[in-house]
Amino acid sequence: PRSSVRARIVESMFSFGPPCTIEFELTDKDTRRKISVTRESTTEQLYLFSADEDVQGVVHVRVNPGKKVEHQGLKIELLGQIELFYDRGNHYEFTSLVRDIDHPGDLVGHKAFPFEFNKVEKQYESYNGINVRLRYFLRFTLRRNYMPDVVRDMDFWVQNVQTEPEINNPIKMEVGIEDCLHIEFEYNRTKYHLKDVVIGKIYFLLVRIKIKHMEIAIIKRESTGSGPNMYNESETITKFEVMDGAPVRGESIPIRLFLSGFELTPTYRNINNKFSVKYYLNLVLVDEEDRRYFKQQEITLWRKKLQTASIVGGNVMWECVQ
């Protein structure tokens, strides 16, 4: 019927199906570790890189049978950027490398385009925070004249092993309220790796108020922006009770806190002048009238080795929308 012929002509002129698929395949995909990353309630597996490791692979472009894709050139980029959530319109790039992988022409069938980014400095770690995100990704672009470019990204994750601090002094402090409370606390170090154990003691030198219990918490503080656009967000990573009941003068309370059970990052200080992440041990005493007395002490966290992740092969694939 004439109506069905007309429908087929319209369908061929305005095809809404994907004309091709784009697939990133890393050269070492079968041996490279992956890590589970959760962002906005979605968990995905990303390839894990460190420091100056090479990023090499192939981009596969597969055009659907019977179709042809015209383009004005193909390129692949390796990008590192910081996204501040209060400034969503702007992305701050600190790494940008470009490789042109094909001249203008037509694509039919399947074509593979190798790429390599060797000895790329990845000085910052990947980070998903409350108000900021630092990401590394590969970006493939198929340029077109009269239609929007086809752009596809593949994120990967970066962790950097740090050297053990040469100086790592213990923390010793005395705090209190005049003629009411005087305590002394000490922690064995000021700098801890992410799988370390915090060991300490709390001494009660003077107790004239009725303490109900004492707790210790790890506080993560994320600072983004500067000046009037400075945002500080604090998050309690964990909190647990170390004493229940009233202490007496001369009593000593031991502390042993295993860090390996928590989602921690190293301490980040002024990353690309955009954000910082710091950690604090927060000691809280609560009296029988529920008044709270607390003292915070900053600690430095550092990465001793890459996070353990399973080896998973496979590729990352998207459809490119016409």
JSON list of N, CA and C in Angstrom, two decimals, residues 246-297:
[
{"chain": "A", "resi": 246, "resn": "ALA", "atom": "N", "xyz": [30.63, 7.01, 85.28]},
{"chain": "A", "resi": 246, "resn": "ALA", "atom": "CA", "xyz": [31.44, 8.12, 85.78]},
{"chain": "A", "resi": 246, "resn": "ALA", "atom": "C", "xyz": [32.88, 7.68, 86.04]},
{"chain": "A", "resi": 247, "resn": "PRO", "atom": "N", "xyz": [33.84, 8.41, 85.51]},
{"chain": "A", "resi": 247, "resn": "PRO", "atom": "CA", "xyz": [35.24, 8.09, 85.79]},
{"chain": "A", "resi": 247, "resn": "PRO", "atom": "C", "xyz": [35.66, 8.68, 87.14]},
{"chain": "A", "resi": 248, "resn": "VAL", "atom": "N", "xyz": [36.77, 8.21, 87.63]},
{"chain": "A", "resi": 248, "resn": "VAL", "atom": "CA", "xyz": [37.31, 8.75, 88.87]},
{"chain": "A", "resi": 248, "resn": "VAL", "atom": "C", "xyz": [38.70, 9.30, 88.59]},
{"chain": "A", "resi": 249, "resn": "ARG", "atom": "N", "xyz": [39.15, 10.13, 89.48]},
{"chain": "A", "resi": 249, "resn": "ARG", "atom": "CA", "xyz": [40.47, 10.73, 89.33]},
{"chain": "A", "resi": 249, "resn": "ARG", "atom": "C", "xyz": [41.55, 9.64, 89.25]},
{"chain": "A", "resi": 250, "resn": "GLY", "atom": "N", "xyz": [42.44, 9.79, 88.28]},
{"chain": "A", "resi": 250, "resn": "GLY", "atom": "CA", "xyz": [43.52, 8.83, 88.10]},
{"chain": "A", "resi": 250, "resn": "GLY", "atom": "C", "xyz": [43.19, 7.69, 87.16]},
{"chain": "A", "resi": 251, "resn": "GLU", "atom": "N", "xyz": [41.93, 7.63, 86.70]},
{"chain": "A", "resi": 251, "resn": "GLU", "atom": "CA", "xyz": [41.53, 6.54, 85.82]},
{"chain": "A", "resi": 251, "resn": "GLU", "atom": "C", "xyz": [42.11, 6.76, 84.41]},
{"chain": "A", "resi": 252, "resn": "SER", "atom": "N", "xyz": [42.41, 5.65, 83.74]},
{"chain": "A", "resi": 252, "resn": "SER", "atom": "CA", "xyz": [42.96, 5.70, 82.39]},
{"chain": "A", "resi": 252, "resn": "SER", "atom": "C", "xyz": [42.08, 4.85, 81.47]},
{"chain": "A", "resi": 253, "resn": "ILE", "atom": "N", "xyz": [41.66, 5.42, 80.34]},
{"chain": "A", "resi": 253, "resn": "ILE", "atom": "CA", "xyz": [40.79, 4.73, 79.40]},
{"chain": "A", "resi": 253, "resn": "ILE", "atom": "C", "xyz": [41.57, 4.47, 78.11]},
{"chain": "A", "resi": 254, "resn": "PRO", "atom": "N", "xyz": [41.75, 3.21, 77.71]},
{"chain": "A", "resi": 254, "resn": "PRO", "atom": "CA", "xyz": [42.48, 2.94, 76.47]},
{"chain": "A", "resi": 254, "resn": "PRO", "atom": "C", "xyz": [41.59, 3.14, 75.23]},
{"chain": "A", "resi": 255, "resn": "ILE", "atom": "N", "xyz": [42.22, 3.48, 74.12]},
{"chain": "A", "resi": 255, "resn": "ILE", "atom": "CA", "xyz": [41.53, 3.66, 72.85]},
{"chain": "A", "resi": 255, "resn": "ILE", "atom": "C", "xyz": [42.24, 2.83, 71.78]},
{"chain": "A", "resi": 256, "resn": "ARG", "atom": "N", "xyz": [41.45, 2.10, 71.03]},
{"chain": "A", "resi": 256, "resn": "ARG", "atom": "CA", "xyz": [42.00, 1.32, 69.91]},
{"chain": "A", "resi": 256, "resn": "ARG", "atom": "C", "xyz": [40.97, 1.39, 68.78]},
{"chain": "A", "resi": 257, "resn": "LEU", "atom": "N", "xyz": [41.31, 2.09, 67.72]},
{"chain": "A", "resi": 257, "resn": "LEU", "atom": "CA", "xyz": [40.38, 2.34, 66.62]},
{"chain": "A", "resi": 257, "resn": "LEU", "atom": "C", "xyz": [40.98, 1.83, 65.31]},
{"chain": "A", "resi": 258, "resn": "PHE", "atom": "N", "xyz": [40.34, 0.83, 64.72]},
{"chain": "A", "resi": 258, "resn": "PHE", "atom": "CA", "xyz": [40.80, 0.25, 63.45]},
{"chain": "A", "resi": 258, "resn": "PHE", "atom": "C", "xyz": [40.20, 1.03, 62.29]},
{"chain": "A", "resi": 259, "resn": "LEU", "atom": "N", "xyz": [41.06, 1.58, 61.44]},
{"chain": "A", "resi": 259, "resn": "LEU", "atom": "CA", "xyz": [40.59, 2.41, 60.33]},
{"chain": "A", "resi": 259, "resn": "LEU", "atom": "C", "xyz": [40.16, 1.61, 59.11]},
{"chain": "A", "resi": 260, "resn": "SER", "atom": "N", "xyz": [40.55, 0.34, 59.05]},
{"chain": "A", "resi": 260, "resn": "SER", "atom": "CA", "xyz": [40.35, -0.44, 57.82]},
{"chain": "A", "resi": 260, "resn": "SER", "atom": "C", "xyz": [38.88, -0.70, 57.51]},
{"chain": "A", "resi": 261, "resn": "GLY", "atom": "N", "xyz": [38.00, -0.53, 58.48]},
{"chain": "A", "resi": 261, "resn": "GLY", "atom": "CA", "xyz": [36.59, -0.83, 58.24]},
{"chain": "A", "resi": 261, "resn": "GLY", "atom": "C", "xyz": [35.78, 0.32, 57.69]},
{"chain": "A", "resi": 262, "resn": "PHE", "atom": "N", "xyz": [36.43, 1.44, 57.36]},
{"chain": "A", "resi": 262, "resn": "PHE", "atom": "CA", "xyz": [35.68, 2.63, 56.97]},
{"chain": "A", "resi": 262, "resn": "PHE", "atom": "C", "xyz": [36.10, 3.12, 55.58]},
{"chain": "A", "resi": 263, "resn": "GLU", "atom": "N", "xyz": [35.18, 3.83, 54.94]},
{"chain": "A", "resi": 263, "resn": "GLU", "atom": "CA", "xyz": [35.45, 4.41, 53.62]},
{"chain": "A", "resi": 263, "resn": "GLU", "atom": "C", "xyz": [36.21, 5.73, 53.82]},
{"chain": "A", "resi": 264, "resn": "LEU", "atom": "N", "xyz": [37.52, 5.66, 53.75]},
{"chain": "A", "resi": 264, "resn": "LEU", "atom": "CA", "xyz": [38.36, 6.83, 53.98]},
{"chain": "A", "resi": 264, "resn": "LEU", "atom": "C", "xyz": [39.19, 7.13, 52.74]},
{"chain": "A", "resi": 265, "resn": "THR", "atom": "N", "xyz": [39.55, 8.37, 52.60]},
{"chain": "A", "resi": 265, "resn": "THR", "atom": "CA", "xyz": [40.50, 8.80, 51.57]},
{"chain": "A", "resi": 265, "resn": "THR", "atom": "C", "xyz": [41.73, 9.36, 52.27]},
{"chain": "A", "resi": 266, "resn": "PRO", "atom": "N", "xyz": [42.82, 9.55, 51.55]},
{"chain": "A", "resi": 266, "resn": "PRO", "atom": "CA", "xyz": [43.92, 10.31, 52.16]},
{"chain": "A", "resi": 266, "resn": "PRO", "atom": "C", "xyz": [43.48, 11.74, 52.44]},
{"chain": "A", "resi": 267, "resn": "THR", "atom": "N", "xyz": [44.24, 12.42, 53.25]},
{"chain": "A", "resi": 267, "resn": "THR", "atom": "CA", "xyz": [44.03, 13.85, 53.46]},
{"chain": "A", "resi": 267, "resn": "THR", "atom": "C", "xyz": [44.41, 14.59, 52.17]},
{"chain": "A", "resi": 268, "resn": "TYR", "atom": "N", "xyz": [43.52, 15.44, 51.70]},
{"chain": "A", "resi": 268, "resn": "TYR", "atom": "CA", "xyz": [43.79, 16.25, 50.50]},
{"chain": "A", "resi": 268, "resn": "TYR", "atom": "C", "xyz": [43.86, 17.71, 50.92]},
{"chain": "A", "resi": 269, "resn": "ARG", "atom": "N", "xyz": [44.98, 18.36, 50.57]},
{"chain": "A", "resi": 269, "resn": "ARG", "atom": "CA", "xyz": [45.16, 19.75, 50.97]},
{"chain": "A", "resi": 269, "resn": "ARG", "atom": "C", "xyz": [45.23, 20.65, 49.73]},
{"chain": "A", "resi": 270, "resn": "ASN", "atom": "N", "xyz": [44.21, 21.49, 49.61]},
{"chain": "A", "resi": 270, "resn": "ASN", "atom": "CA", "xyz": [44.17, 22.53, 48.57]},
{"chain": "A", "resi": 270, "resn": "ASN", "atom": "C", "xyz": [44.43, 21.96, 47.18]},
{"chain": "A", "resi": 271, "resn": "ILE", "atom": "N", "xyz": [43.62, 21.00, 46.78]},
{"chain": "A", "resi": 271, "resn": "ILE", "atom": "CA", "xyz": [43.78, 20.33, 45.49]},
{"chain": "A", "resi": 271, "resn": "ILE", "atom": "C", "xyz": [43.44, 21.30, 44.35]},
{"chain": "A", "resi": 272, "resn": "ASN", "atom": "N", "xyz": [44.45, 21.65, 43.57]},
{"chain": "A", "resi": 272, "resn": "ASN", "atom": "CA", "xyz": [44.29, 22.57, 42.43]},
{"chain": "A", "resi": 272, "resn": "ASN", "atom": "C", "xyz": [43.59, 23.86, 42.85]},
{"chain": "A", "resi": 273, "resn": "ASN", "atom": "N", "xyz": [43.81, 24.28, 44.11]},
{"chain": "A", "resi": 273, "resn": "ASN", "atom": "CA", "xyz": [43.19, 25.49, 44.66]},
{"chain": "A", "resi": 273, "resn": "ASN", "atom": "C", "xyz": [41.67, 25.44, 44.63]},
{"chain": "A", "resi": 274, "resn": "LYS", "atom": "N", "xyz": [41.10, 24.22, 44.68]},
{"chain": "A", "resi": 274, "resn": "LYS", "atom": "CA", "xyz": [39.65, 24.09, 44.58]},
{"chain": "A", "resi": 274, "resn": "LYS", "atom": "C", "xyz": [39.02, 23.43, 45.81]},
{"chain": "A", "resi": 275, "resn": "PHE", "atom": "N", "xyz": [39.69, 22.47, 46.44]},
{"chain": "A", "resi": 275, "resn": "PHE", "atom": "CA", "xyz": [39.06, 21.82, 47.59]},
{"chain": "A", "resi": 275, "resn": "PHE", "atom": "C", "xyz": [40.11, 21.15, 48.47]},
{"chain": "A", "resi": 276, "resn": "SER", "atom": "N", "xyz": [39.69, 20.86, 49.69]},
{"chain": "A", "resi": 276, "resn": "SER", "atom": "CA", "xyz": [40.51, 20.13, 50.66]},
{"chain": "A", "resi": 276, "resn": "SER", "atom": "C", "xyz": [39.63, 19.13, 51.39]},
{"chain": "A", "resi": 277, "resn": "VAL", "atom": "N", "xyz": [40.25, 18.05, 51.86]},
{"chain": "A", "resi": 277, "resn": "VAL", "atom": "CA", "xyz": [39.56, 17.06, 52.69]},
{"chain": "A", "resi": 277, "resn": "VAL", "atom": "C", "xyz": [40.46, 16.76, 53.88]},
{"chain": "A", "resi": 278, "resn": "LYS", "atom": "N", "xyz": [39.93, 16.98, 55.07]},
{"chain": "A", "resi": 278, "resn": "LYS", "atom": "CA", "xyz": [40.70, 16.76, 56.29]},
{"chain": "A", "resi": 278, "resn": "LYS", "atom": "C", "xyz": [39.92, 15.85, 57.24]},
{"chain": "A", "resi": 279, "resn": "TYR", "atom": "N", "xyz": [40.67, 15.21, 58.15]},
{"chain": "A", "resi": 279, "resn": "TYR", "atom": "CA", "xyz": [40.07, 14.27, 59.09]},
{"chain": "A", "resi": 279, "resn": "TYR", "atom": "C", "xyz": [40.43, 14.67, 60.52]},
{"chain": "A", "resi": 280, "resn": "TYR", "atom": "N", "xyz": [39.47, 14.43, 61.43]},
{"chain": "A", "resi": 280, "resn": "TYR", "atom": "CA", "xyz": [39.66, 14.80, 62.83]},
{"chain": "A", "resi": 280, "resn": "TYR", "atom": "C", "xyz": [39.19, 13.66, 63.73]},
{"chain": "A", "resi": 281, "resn": "LEU", "atom": "N", "xyz": [39.91, 13.49, 64.85]},
{"chain": "A", "resi": 281, "resn": "LEU", "atom": "CA", "xyz": [39.43, 12.65, 65.94]},
{"chain": "A", "resi": 281, "resn": "LEU", "atom": "C", "xyz": [38.69, 13.56, 66.91]},
{"chain": "A", "resi": 282, "resn": "ASN", "atom": "N", "xyz": [37.44, 13.25, 67.16]},
{"chain": "A", "resi": 282, "resn": "ASN", "atom": "CA", "xyz": [36.59, 14.10, 67.99]},
{"chain": "A", "resi": 282, "resn": "ASN", "atom": "C", "xyz": [36.24, 13.37, 69.28]},
{"chain": "A", "resi": 283, "resn": "LEU", "atom": "N", "xyz": [36.78, 13.87, 70.40]},
{"chain": "A", "resi": 283, "resn": "LEU", "atom": "CA", "xyz": [36.53, 13.28, 71.71]},
{"chain": "A", "resi": 283, "resn": "LEU", "atom": "C", "xyz": [35.38, 14.04, 72.38]},
{"chain": "A", "resi": 284, "resn": "VAL", "atom": "N", "xyz": [34.34, 13.31, 72.79]},
{"chain": "A", "resi": 284, "resn": "VAL", "atom": "CA", "xyz": [33.15, 13.95, 73.38]},
{"chain": "A", "resi": 284, "resn": "VAL", "atom": "C", "xyz": [32.85, 13.32, 74.73]},
{"chain": "A", "resi": 285, "resn": "LEU", "atom": "N", "xyz": [32.66, 14.16, 75.73]},
{"chain": "A", "resi": 285, "resn": "LEU", "atom": "CA", "xyz": [32.21, 13.73, 77.06]},
{"chain": "A", "resi": 285, "resn": "LEU", "atom": "C", "xyz": [30.81, 14.30, 77.29]},
{"chain": "A", "resi": 286, "resn": "VAL", "atom": "N", "xyz": [29.92, 13.47, 77.81]},
{"chain": "A", "resi": 286, "resn": "VAL", "atom": "CA", "xyz": [28.53, 13.88, 78.06]},
{"chain": "A", "resi": 286, "resn": "VAL", "atom": "C", "xyz": [28.25, 13.71, 79.54]},
{"chain": "A", "resi": 287, "resn": "ASP", "atom": "N", "xyz": [27.76, 14.79, 80.20]},
{"chain": "A", "resi": 287, "resn": "ASP", "atom": "CA", "xyz": [27.46, 14.68, 81.62]},
{"chain": "A", "resi": 287, "resn": "ASP", "atom": "C", "xyz": [26.01, 14.28, 81.82]},
{"chain": "A", "resi": 288, "resn": "GLU", "atom": "N", "xyz": [25.60, 14.15, 83.08]},
{"chain": "A", "resi": 288, "resn": "GLU", "atom": "CA", "xyz": [24.27, 13.65, 83.40]},
{"chain": "A", "resi": 288, "resn": "GLU", "atom": "C", "xyz": [23.17, 14.62, 83.01]},
{"chain": "A", "resi": 289, "resn": "GLU", "atom": "N", "xyz": [23.51, 15.86, 82.72]},
{"chain": "A", "resi": 289, "resn": "GLU", "atom": "CA", "xyz": [22.53, 16.83, 82.24]},
{"chain": "A", "resi": 289, "resn": "GLU", "atom": "C", "xyz": [22.61, 16.97, 80.72]},
{"chain": "A", "resi": 290, "resn": "ASP", "atom": "N", "xyz": [23.27, 16.00, 80.09]},
{"chain": "A", "resi": 290, "resn": "ASP", "atom": "CA", "xyz": [23.42, 15.93, 78.63]},
{"chain": "A", "resi": 290, "resn": "ASP", "atom": "C", "xyz": [24.16, 17.13, 78.04]},
{"chain": "A", "resi": 291, "resn": "ARG", "atom": "N", "xyz": [24.96, 17.77, 78.85]},
{"chain": "A", "resi": 291, "resn": "ARG", "atom": "CA", "xyz": [25.88, 18.78, 78.30]},
{"chain": "A", "resi": 291, "resn": "ARG", "atom": "C", "xyz": [27.08, 18.07, 77.71]},
{"chain": "A", "resi": 292, "resn": "ARG", "atom": "N", "xyz": [27.57, 18.59, 76.61]},
{"chain": "A", "resi": 292, "resn": "ARG", "atom": "CA", "xyz": [28.63, 17.91, 75.85]},
{"chain": "A", "resi": 292, "resn": "ARG", "atom": "C", "xyz": [29.91, 18.75, 75.89]},
{"chain": "A", "resi": 293, "resn": "TYR", "atom": "N", "xyz": [31.01, 18.08, 76.17]},
{"chain": "A", "resi": 293, "resn": "TYR", "atom": "CA", "xyz": [32.32, 18.71, 76.17]},
{"chain": "A", "resi": 293, "resn": "TYR", "atom": "C", "xyz": [33.17, 17.95, 75.14]},
{"chain": "A", "resi": 294, "resn": "PHE", "atom": "N", "xyz": [33.75, 18.69, 74.22]},
{"chain": "A", "resi": 294, "resn": "PHE", "atom": "CA", "xyz": [34.47, 17.98, 73.16]},
{"chain": "A", "resi": 294, "resn": "PHE", "atom": "C", "xyz": [35.78, 18.67, 72.83]},
{"chain": "A", "resi": 295, "resn": "LYS", "atom": "N", "xyz": [36.64, 17.88, 72.22]},
{"chain": "A", "resi": 295, "resn": "LYS", "atom": "CA", "xyz": [37.93, 18.37, 71.75]},
{"chain": "A", "resi": 295, "resn": "LYS", "atom": "C", "xyz": [38.28, 17.66, 70.45]},
{"chain": "A", "resi": 296, "resn": "GLN", "atom": "N", "xyz": [38.58, 18.44, 69.41]},
{"chain": "A", "resi": 296, "resn": "GLN", "atom": "CA", "xyz": [38.95, 17.87, 68.11]},
{"chain": "A", "resi": 296, "resn": "GLN", "atom": "C", "xyz": [40.45, 17.96, 67.90]},
{"chain": "A", "resi": 297, "resn": "GLN", "atom": "N", "xyz": [40.98, 16.93, 67.25]},
{"chain": "A", "resi": 297, "resn": "GLN", "atom": "CA", "xyz": [42.39, 16.90, 66.91]},
{"chain": "A", "resi": 297, "resn": "GLN", "atom": "C", "xyz": [42.52, 16.41, 65.48]}
]
